[in-house]
Amino acid sequence: MTDLPPALQVKLGLVIDLDTCVGCHACVIACKGWNTQGDAGPLADADAYGKAPEGAFLNRVHSFELTPETGPAQIVHFPKSCLHCETAPCVTVCPTGASYKRVEDGIVLVNETDCIGCGLCAWACPYGAREMDPVEKVMKKCTLCVDRIYNETLPEVDRVPACVRTCPAGARHFGDLGDPDSAVSQLVAERGGYDLMPDQETGPVNKYLPPRPRDAEIDILAPFLEPVAEEPRGFMAWLDRTLERI
Amino acid sequence: MHPAPSLIAFSLLSGLGFGLLAMLGLGIAAPEGLVGTVFWGLGLGLSGSALLASAFHLGHPERALKAFSQWRSSWLSREAWLASAAMAVFALHAGLITFAGWRIAPLGWLGALLALGTVGATAMIYAQLRTVPRWHHWSTPALFIGHALAGGSLLAGKTVLAGILLIALGAGQLAAWWLGDRLFARSGTSITRATGLGVPDGIRLWEAPHTGQNYLTREMVFVIARKHVAKLRVIAAVFGYAAPAVLLLLPSVDHAIAAVAVLCHIFGAAVSRWLFFAEAEHVVGLYYGRGR
Amino acid sequence: MSASQPRTETSPRISDEIRKTTCYMCACRCGIDVHLKKGADGKKHVAYIEGNRDHPVNHGVLCAKGAAGIMQHLSPARLRAPLRRTGPRGSGQFEEISWDEAMEIAEGWLRPLRETAPEKLAFFTGRDQSQSFTGLWAQAFGTPNYAAHGGFCSVNMAAAGIYTMGGSFWEFGQPDWERTRLFLLFGVAEDHDSNPMKAGIATLKARGAKVIGVNPIRTGYNAVADEWVGITPGSDGLLVLSLVHCLLKAGKIDLDYLARFTNAPVLVDADPRSPQFGLLLRGESGRQMVIDRRTGRPADFDAEGVEPDLRGKLRRAGVTHRSVFQHIAEMYLSNDYAPERVAGRTGLDANRIHRLAAEIARAAFDEPVVIEQPWTDFRGVRHERMVGRPVSFHAMRGVSAHSNGFQTCRALHLLQILLGSVEVPGGTRFRPPYPKPATAHPLPHARSAPGQPLGGPHLGYPQGPDDLCLTDEDTPARIDKAFSWEAPLSAHGMMHMVISNAHAGDPYRIDTLFLYMANMAWNSSMNTTQVMQMLTDTDADGEYVIPRIICADAYSSEMVAFADLVLPDTTYLERHDCISLLDRPISDADAAADAIRWPVVEPERPGAAGVRPFQDVLCDLGAQLSLPGFTEADGSARYANYADYIQNHERRPGIGPLAGWRMGESGVAHGRGGPNAAQIDSYIANGGFWRGEIAPDARFFKPWNMAYQDWAVRTGLIDGPQPYIFSLWCEPLRRFQLAAEGHGRRQPPEHLRARIRETFSPLPIWYPPLGDDQRAPDAYPLHALSQRPMAMYHSWGSQNAWLRQIHGVNPLYLPTALWQEGGFAEGDWARVSSPHSQITVPVAHMAALNRDTVWTWNAIGKRRGAWALHREAPEATQGFLLNHLIHELLPPRGDGLRWANSDPITGQAAWFDLRVRIEKVAAPRVSQPAHQAQASPVGRGPRDVAQKVTR
Ligand SMILES: Nc1nc2c(c(=O)[nH]1)N[C@H]1C(S)=C(S)[C@@H](COP(=O)(O)OP(=O)(O)OC[C@H]3O[C@@H](n4cnc5c(=O)[nH]c(N)nc54)[C@H](O)[C@@H]3O)O[C@H]1N2
Ligand SMILES: Nc1nc2c(c(=O)[nH]1)N[C@H]1C(S)=C(S)[C@@H](COP(=O)(O)OP(=O)(O)OC[C@H]3O[C@@H](n4cnc5c(=O)[nH]c(N)nc54)[C@H](O)[C@@H]3O)O[C@H]1N2
Ligand code: SF4
Ligand code: SF4
Ligand code: SF4
Ligand code: SF4
Ligand code: SF4
Ligand SMILES: [Mo]
């Protein structure tokens, strides 16, 4: 069903902290590993050991370089998966209804048995969050681990997306962004979480936390150290004075 | 965007086919007898093979029927309906004309409307995509319909009409190129807004998420050198519009000249359509080091 | 809304069984939950691997390699049967043979060696995580030629730490993540402790503590650091000593800590004419002596209640002695170390250094961390609380892999100790079995005799020239020349020298090179192209110069192609392993911990002779050769297999490979106790690991804390309390220096004297990387480095279908100025030349980079045909190694001799001393040098992979 559900109460999504992401790609592989054996799987790899390997991944980490006008250049590692947009264009363009947004939590999914592999939803997604499976020829995308987060066969702590569970740097958070009191909403409020490509008017649910300022001017605040002596003899005299006090 | 041959062929043939059918349906061209049969066959054949070509672009053509279900929101679905309806109406219309000799004009008009609607819907598949600013503009359906009408009239042998339409279309295409080159910047989507980081000139992709290609880079991050673009635009403009228009507006146009004009146009339009895809920058390219 | 929304199964069963074991993809050794699913064949298959939430190392998280373990386990490059070479060496042409045949061949080669000249076997191991076992085997065999990979990895760091403070950053140190307020990270891209490091940095950030990254390259940890110090490679020692200078000058040092816990107050013979010049004064008991502030008189440093005086001075028998601290003040207050002096070479601004010093001082001294926890030190003094300086440091190969790395690392420890920030709350902490001073470690053993085991362990910590491993003729006793005058403190051996020394027959020829889990024909050798040549070179008789090579590997690596006999190992999910307190356990600062791996699936290689755990093979081979320790009195095998060894071997009575669930006098006990037949089962039931917590009063000040010392004895880490003080003055270095100055029985050969005099300073110094002095400064103006990619493990990650998509090629990154001046553009290639060789490789631009540095990801380049990859795989056509540019020897010096490209003290391979120049060239078809393809004994991987276990 290609219609979008009306405004939802529950908006499950991810909050990604660009301040701590070290670009380790752990989330990329955990996602691949989980989903290839799960409902959305297998996630195939074509030419896996060949000249031009090309597989379907639901989550990818880009690295950007920033060259501010003052201060040294910076690298920001930038993970990206489906943002589970509120007005998801990928859903409305789908001719078959294979793409849909869940009413109960806003998760955007593909019903693979209905997918004709036309690719239009991937064209419609500004974020590059959808990839065609090179072997199955159907569209794959982040499921927000819908088969984990409600999974009653898993212990409660584990009912979080695979990428969140695995992130060694604690840079990925999962929760209900429709609830202003949720931990993720609070984090977004505190840290100034933002939308990617707001002008595309997709209303992404996932939010990004900006890197904290780097190379901040400690320089100005920190006075140089005051010398106690200029040469060894003076230093020993200082030592004498100081030790007397201990 | 990757200029997939199946999509170029589909949209081109579908434009020509439905354009021709529209001309026939509107009665602008009304060939009789065997010639008429040939023309109807050509129109239906072109649009039919266009639909086939489009199926090549599907991962699962066997499920194509499912594509009819989402007409309320999906232009692709609407296109499927419109194309089928147009083909059905024209098949009936043509059948009645050919076999019974009945020409029911309103049926032709309805068919023409559906045919142009199909072309429009095809165009809207592209035009609706905010993610491709070059396409996301009314000029996209205008040009698609323009191509259909000009190509259709050309195929239908309406030389003067075709000549005039080709001149208008050529002008429109030039304007669209000029405009298109500015649309990405105007869209407001930039690498800064895509990442939420930094100042425009001070940010760039340092390392892509993977060292090889993936579906996205192949499908949507197609790049073509500027100098090629300029060359190809000239080729498209000359062959697609200028040359056939000149040929058609010659004082006397015989079959040979018309045939040359048709071939010229098809070649030029194909180049133009190739450029339509190849030049279109998808915003996802921003994440892969393309554009700013 | 809608009835039409498809139903999603939100509670599918994940797996049929979870088995908990230990990850192997790197030395971090995280706990993993291996999910097994019944497949169509009714057997259980590995379906999914995730982190074990209860595991002390990773607490549930897993890195990319760990999560991709399934693809490693299922790799098409897995070996499947023992192989005997049929083509020329290096060709990769083999025939599969049976295990019986393979064992017979191995025994046939090794037995005569043991009986006549055991040193003709060189047994070296790389990624080996069972060194206490492989070392024991080599010791029983009797060859002096055994070591693991530490010599080319991080021995500078290990040795400097252990000689200075009885513990090192390398695998045995960690910042106090919960309490530190300022964290400085020197030269680390990933490290062994990778998941805890990431989690730790996140903890610091969450607490608002500051992270400073000192690294020429700003990626990964350095990218998220709050501040980046883009230092010029090889100059960290200067920066650190300049910080020491600033802090001393400002009196920002912890005098109390220095006096109590270090040898700063110990008296040094300060008389240049004395034969003891520079050695520490010892009393009758042999203890180092200080001046007691209470009495003003000399006393043993550890006598009860002694208050050592940092200003101590003593004239005895006409010889003046002055405290180490006075030497320190004199040396580092010198303006040679002023920021203004060092700025140029470090590539940093002098003000930057001043400000770093100020920031460190502020964090250390303005807000001490206090834990309300009384403790008692070794002098019997009770301290009411634990007070710490919340500044911590960590360093790895960026400091270690230079030829000045040992002293640089010592400089770093000097800085930490002056701040009083080691083993205190908020500072750097040790993980059991450390702390343990150099003097508590064994000495190296190298005397071999036919048919006899070696007298003791191969590796150790020499205290002076007498402990070197030399023959009666004073030539090196070991094939790698470890513990010789070329590298006296080479505590981990020098694996990177083995092949070239064996090829040169210097110091002698060997017969069999036995390599385990080391890709010596590729990325772990310097000078790879020539190493491959050495492995294939023949002598006048047409025999290979290195007559026999046995290789124990699990995959079709580059090294395998050069073996005469290949013993195929299992993958990590198919065997027992032991991550033991006897070698590199998984402890943290609050606990001792060890772990196992166990066969969570059976090794199956259908249609082939199959694979066997290499440790099992060693047990059998040991028995076949009747090695002591591997054979019962009746000649039968002592251990049925490695699992049997793990449970039943005792290193000392009551101490075995695993510390958990031993048999005490009254039931199960941890630490000390007899073998327990249910030990491995207990580990499995506990998730694959054991962890024994240290009591709160023993958690800090471990070298001096009697509660810790007693705990360590109870746990079996040491046999009696052995408190010690930190060695700011490193006496063993001074002993070697004295020898070089002409004192003592054993003195260095002439050509090494000057170098030893200059570099073996007992107080940390900085000198330019060796070789820098030999080059015209502008000939090779750039530093060339490599970094570990977080999502790739050395050479073996490329066989992983998932990981190789992330890192399939590795460009050489060039800094902005070089990029612009060289007129480079995206897609360009360059020729990179070092004094030794040239490579031609793809380049890319990076601004967040030191201006004199170029770099690439390590070990992405592959030899064609290796790893079951397509011959045109990007790893082979565009990927490359820097190793071709790095020679294991420096260019000849004036005297015609060639020094090793290593640290002169430890022999650590100086990978990062590499200097290059670069020029743009037209793109060749493939990166250069291109080597002939090797045949694949395992075929090629399938075209498409769609990994899913389905019923
Ligand atoms: N993912 C992954 N993890 C691994 C490994 C792996 O292959 N992959 N290998 C494991 C092994 S064996 C080891 S030894 C460890 C090594 O772990 P690391 O010590 O992190 O080793 P490298 O990646 O070589 O990183 C060296 C760092 O030092 C920097 N550097 C080089 N020269 C200098 C210098 O002069 N000064 C300073 N300040 N910095 C410098 C480099 O820029 C680089 O960032 O990693 C282990 N962990
Ligand atoms: N240029 C440059 N070179 C470097 C470094 C650098 O920073 N820069 N770093 C150096 C350092 S610190 C290190 S530690 C070395 C690492 O280099 P190596 O120790 O050579 O590590 P790997 O490349 O991982 O190769 C290990 C071998 O073990 C095999 N293997 C993998 N798993 C198993 C198994 O389960 N059983 C058995 N029997 N074999 C197995 C693999 O197939 C491979 O042949 O590289 C060194 N080389
Ligand atoms: S796992 Fe975490 S730190 Fe690593 S790339 Fe993903 S988000 Fe970043
Ligand atoms: S991120 Fe892309 S795929 Fe996901 S909901 Fe938004 S538009 Fe759709
Ligand atoms: S690819 Fe599948 S999910 Fe995407 S629009 Fe086409 S049918 Fe819908
Ligand atoms: S939520 Fe699940 S599917 Fe989505 S990126 Fe994370 S692991 Fe992948
Ligand atoms: S850091 Fe990664 S590869 Fe290393 S042991 Fe842990 S999970 Fe395995
Ligand atoms: Mo290493």
PDB file of N, CA, C and O and ligand atoms in Angstrom, chain A residues 14 31 35 58-59 81 142-145 161-163 172, ligand 6:
ATOM      1  N   LEU A  14      16.432   5.905  14.542  1.00  0.00           N
ATOM      2  CA  LEU A  14      17.789   5.911  15.088  1.00  0.00           C
ATOM      3  C   LEU A  14      18.266   7.344  15.293  1.00  0.00           C
ATOM      4  O   LEU A  14      17.873   8.252  14.558  1.00  0.00           O
ATOM      5  N   CYS A  31      24.704  -5.332  10.560  1.00  0.00           N
ATOM      6  CA  CYS A  31      23.454  -5.215   9.816  1.00  0.00           C
ATOM      7  C   CYS A  31      23.397  -6.271   8.720  1.00  0.00           C
ATOM      8  O   CYS A  31      22.394  -6.960   8.548  1.00  0.00           O
ATOM      9  N   ASN A  35      20.666  -9.299   8.905  1.00  0.00           N
ATOM     10  CA  ASN A  35      19.601  -9.297   7.916  1.00  0.00           C
ATOM     11  C   ASN A  35      19.765 -10.350   6.839  1.00  0.00           C
ATOM     12  O   ASN A  35      18.783 -10.773   6.246  1.00  0.00           O
ATOM     13  N   LEU A  58      22.480  -2.610   3.890  1.00  0.00           N
ATOM     14  CA  LEU A  58      21.384  -1.725   4.297  1.00  0.00           C
ATOM     15  C   LEU A  58      21.891  -0.524   5.077  1.00  0.00           C
ATOM     16  O   LEU A  58      21.118   0.305   5.525  1.00  0.00           O
ATOM     17  N   ASN A  59      23.172  -0.480   5.265  1.00  0.00           N
ATOM     18  CA  ASN A  59      23.744   0.553   6.117  1.00  0.00           C
ATOM     19  C   ASN A  59      25.165   0.751   5.643  1.00  0.00           C
ATOM     20  O   ASN A  59      25.872  -0.220   5.401  1.00  0.00           O
ATOM     21  N   SER A  81      21.665   4.910   6.964  1.00  0.00           N
ATOM     22  CA  SER A  81      20.745   3.837   6.592  1.00  0.00           C
ATOM     23  C   SER A  81      19.392   4.513   6.374  1.00  0.00           C
ATOM     24  O   SER A  81      19.315   5.736   6.412  1.00  0.00           O
ATOM     25  N   CYS A 142      16.863  -1.011   5.013  1.00  0.00           N
ATOM     26  CA  CYS A 142      16.875  -1.168   6.467  1.00  0.00           C
ATOM     27  C   CYS A 142      15.476  -1.455   6.970  1.00  0.00           C
ATOM     28  O   CYS A 142      14.522  -0.773   6.603  1.00  0.00           O
ATOM     29  N   THR A 143      15.359  -2.467   7.793  1.00  0.00           N
ATOM     30  CA  THR A 143      14.054  -2.844   8.340  1.00  0.00           C
ATOM     31  C   THR A 143      13.880  -2.300   9.752  1.00  0.00           C
ATOM     32  O   THR A 143      12.919  -2.632  10.428  1.00  0.00           O
ATOM     33  N   LEU A 144      14.810  -1.494  10.172  1.00  0.00           N
ATOM     34  CA  LEU A 144      14.910  -1.082  11.573  1.00  0.00           C
ATOM     35  C   LEU A 144      14.907  -2.322  12.470  1.00  0.00           C
ATOM     36  O   LEU A 144      14.506  -2.283  13.619  1.00  0.00           O
ATOM     37  N   CYS A 145      15.341  -3.405  11.870  1.00  0.00           N
ATOM     38  CA  CYS A 145      15.388  -4.680  12.577  1.00  0.00           C
ATOM     39  C   CYS A 145      14.040  -4.988  13.229  1.00  0.00           C
ATOM     40  O   CYS A 145      13.966  -5.324  14.417  1.00  0.00           O
ATOM     41  N   PRO A 161      17.984  -2.706  17.373  1.00  0.00           N
ATOM     42  CA  PRO A 161      18.565  -3.080  16.087  1.00  0.00           C
ATOM     43  C   PRO A 161      19.985  -3.641  16.233  1.00  0.00           C
ATOM     44  O   PRO A 161      20.718  -3.271  17.161  1.00  0.00           O
ATOM     45  N   ALA A 162      20.344  -4.488  15.315  1.00  0.00           N
ATOM     46  CA  ALA A 162      21.660  -5.139  15.355  1.00  0.00           C
ATOM     47  C   ALA A 162      22.784  -4.103  15.319  1.00  0.00           C
ATOM     48  O   ALA A 162      23.802  -4.238  15.999  1.00  0.00           O
ATOM     49  N   CYS A 163      22.592  -3.052  14.546  1.00  0.00           N
ATOM     50  CA  CYS A 163      23.650  -2.052  14.415  1.00  0.00           C
ATOM     51  C   CYS A 163      23.844  -1.275  15.715  1.00  0.00           C
ATOM     52  O   CYS A 163      24.953  -0.884  16.059  1.00  0.00           O
ATOM     53  N   ARG A 172      25.196   4.934  18.174  1.00  0.00           N
ATOM     54  CA  ARG A 172      23.871   4.703  17.584  1.00  0.00           C
ATOM     55  C   ARG A 172      22.862   4.487  18.690  1.00  0.00           C
ATOM     56  O   ARG A 172      23.076   3.674  19.587  1.00  0.00           O
TER      57      ARG A 172
HETATM   58  S1  SF4 D   6      18.275  -0.932  12.099  1.00  0.00           S
HETATM   59 FE1  SF4 D   6      18.713  -3.031  11.485  1.00  0.00          FE
HETATM   60  S2  SF4 D   6      18.359  -3.012   9.330  1.00  0.00           S
HETATM   61 FE2  SF4 D   6      18.518  -0.907   9.920  1.00  0.00          FE
HETATM   62  S3  SF4 D   6      20.657  -0.350   9.639  1.00  0.00           S
HETATM   63 FE3  SF4 D   6      20.449  -1.030  11.703  1.00  0.00          FE
HETATM   64  S4  SF4 D   6      20.915  -3.179  11.637  1.00  0.00           S
HETATM   65 FE4  SF4 D   6      20.500  -2.551   9.556  1.00  0.00          FE
END
